[in-house]
Amino acid sequence: MSTEAPATMEIETVPAGPKPESNSLPPKPKFEVLKAHEMSDGQVQFRKVSVPPHRYSPLKKYWMDIYTPIYEQMKIDIRMNLKARKVELKTRPDTPDISNLQKCADFVQAFMLGFDVADAIALLRLDELYVESFEVKDVKTLRGEHLSRAIGRLSGKGGKTKFAIENATKTRIVIADTKIHILGSFANMKIARDSLCSLILGSPAGKVYSKLRQVTARLAERF
């Protein structure tokens, strides 16, 4: 039998350093904000808005009021194509946001539908604004004098009914023959549309006013 002591295993001790955190992630990369022309791979984006014959004179009259905010504030190029009778819009290298092009197209389109520049320009400033269009025949099929009386009920004497609905619902309404255009926020447009539909279906103005008062009071409470 051997009398040698059993060999002991030598363990080398390493000084404990700071443990790397398991949750530590590399720093986030910082990218420069993309310009509008870079989002579309350097391609120029276009929009064209047709000019109806009856809006040609008002467009000529208010051209500078339309041109100035689009060119200077939204940084979008705009021109009138006299041959094609269309307003043409396109992005520039310094356009800050690609959505500006669509906002400007909506603004010009709203003017073509008959809204004032002062009302339509809100489409450039606010995001939650829309334009909705419908015809009298979409609500009820009317012909001849019945149609004339329905349009008369929508406007009221001297436009009184139309203004009352506009002021109560914070919308703008254009009645062009049998077409009706409403500019406003989604909830307000619905109230205005319901009121106009009631008038088309034959409700007297007084009944529509009282219903409007109830709905607007309820809206005020909600906010």
C-alpha angles and dihedrals in degrees: 000000000000119000096204116129114246112264113256120221112241115221118201112218117217117202108251111246128191109297116236110249112251092215097048112121130190113266116274115262114246115221127189116247111267117240120229094255091049092055090060094046092260093304118137114241118221136197127183126197120194118229114221114219095249092054095052095090095044089049090054090047097048098032095118092048089055097038099050101060093040096049101033105032105026093035094226125140114236133184139163115240101209094187096052093031092229134126107232124206129186139172124254130211089255096049103130098207133022090219090066089077093059092043090054091047089052090048093052091043091052089053090051090053089058107266119139117255090242090057098038093050088070086076088069094048102041129049101202097063125108140175119227126187133192139156131238090242090058087067100036134352105244130167138189117344093358089062092046091051092049091053088047090053090052093055100033124198107331090350091298096140094046092050092047091054091045094051095043095049099033091236136120121234130197119192108196109177104296095344121092123197123191125194118194147082119314098256094043092048090055092054092047092047092050090051092049092047090052090053092049090050090055107265113151116249093244092059091049091049093053092048089049091053091053094048095045091048088053091049091050090052091051093055 
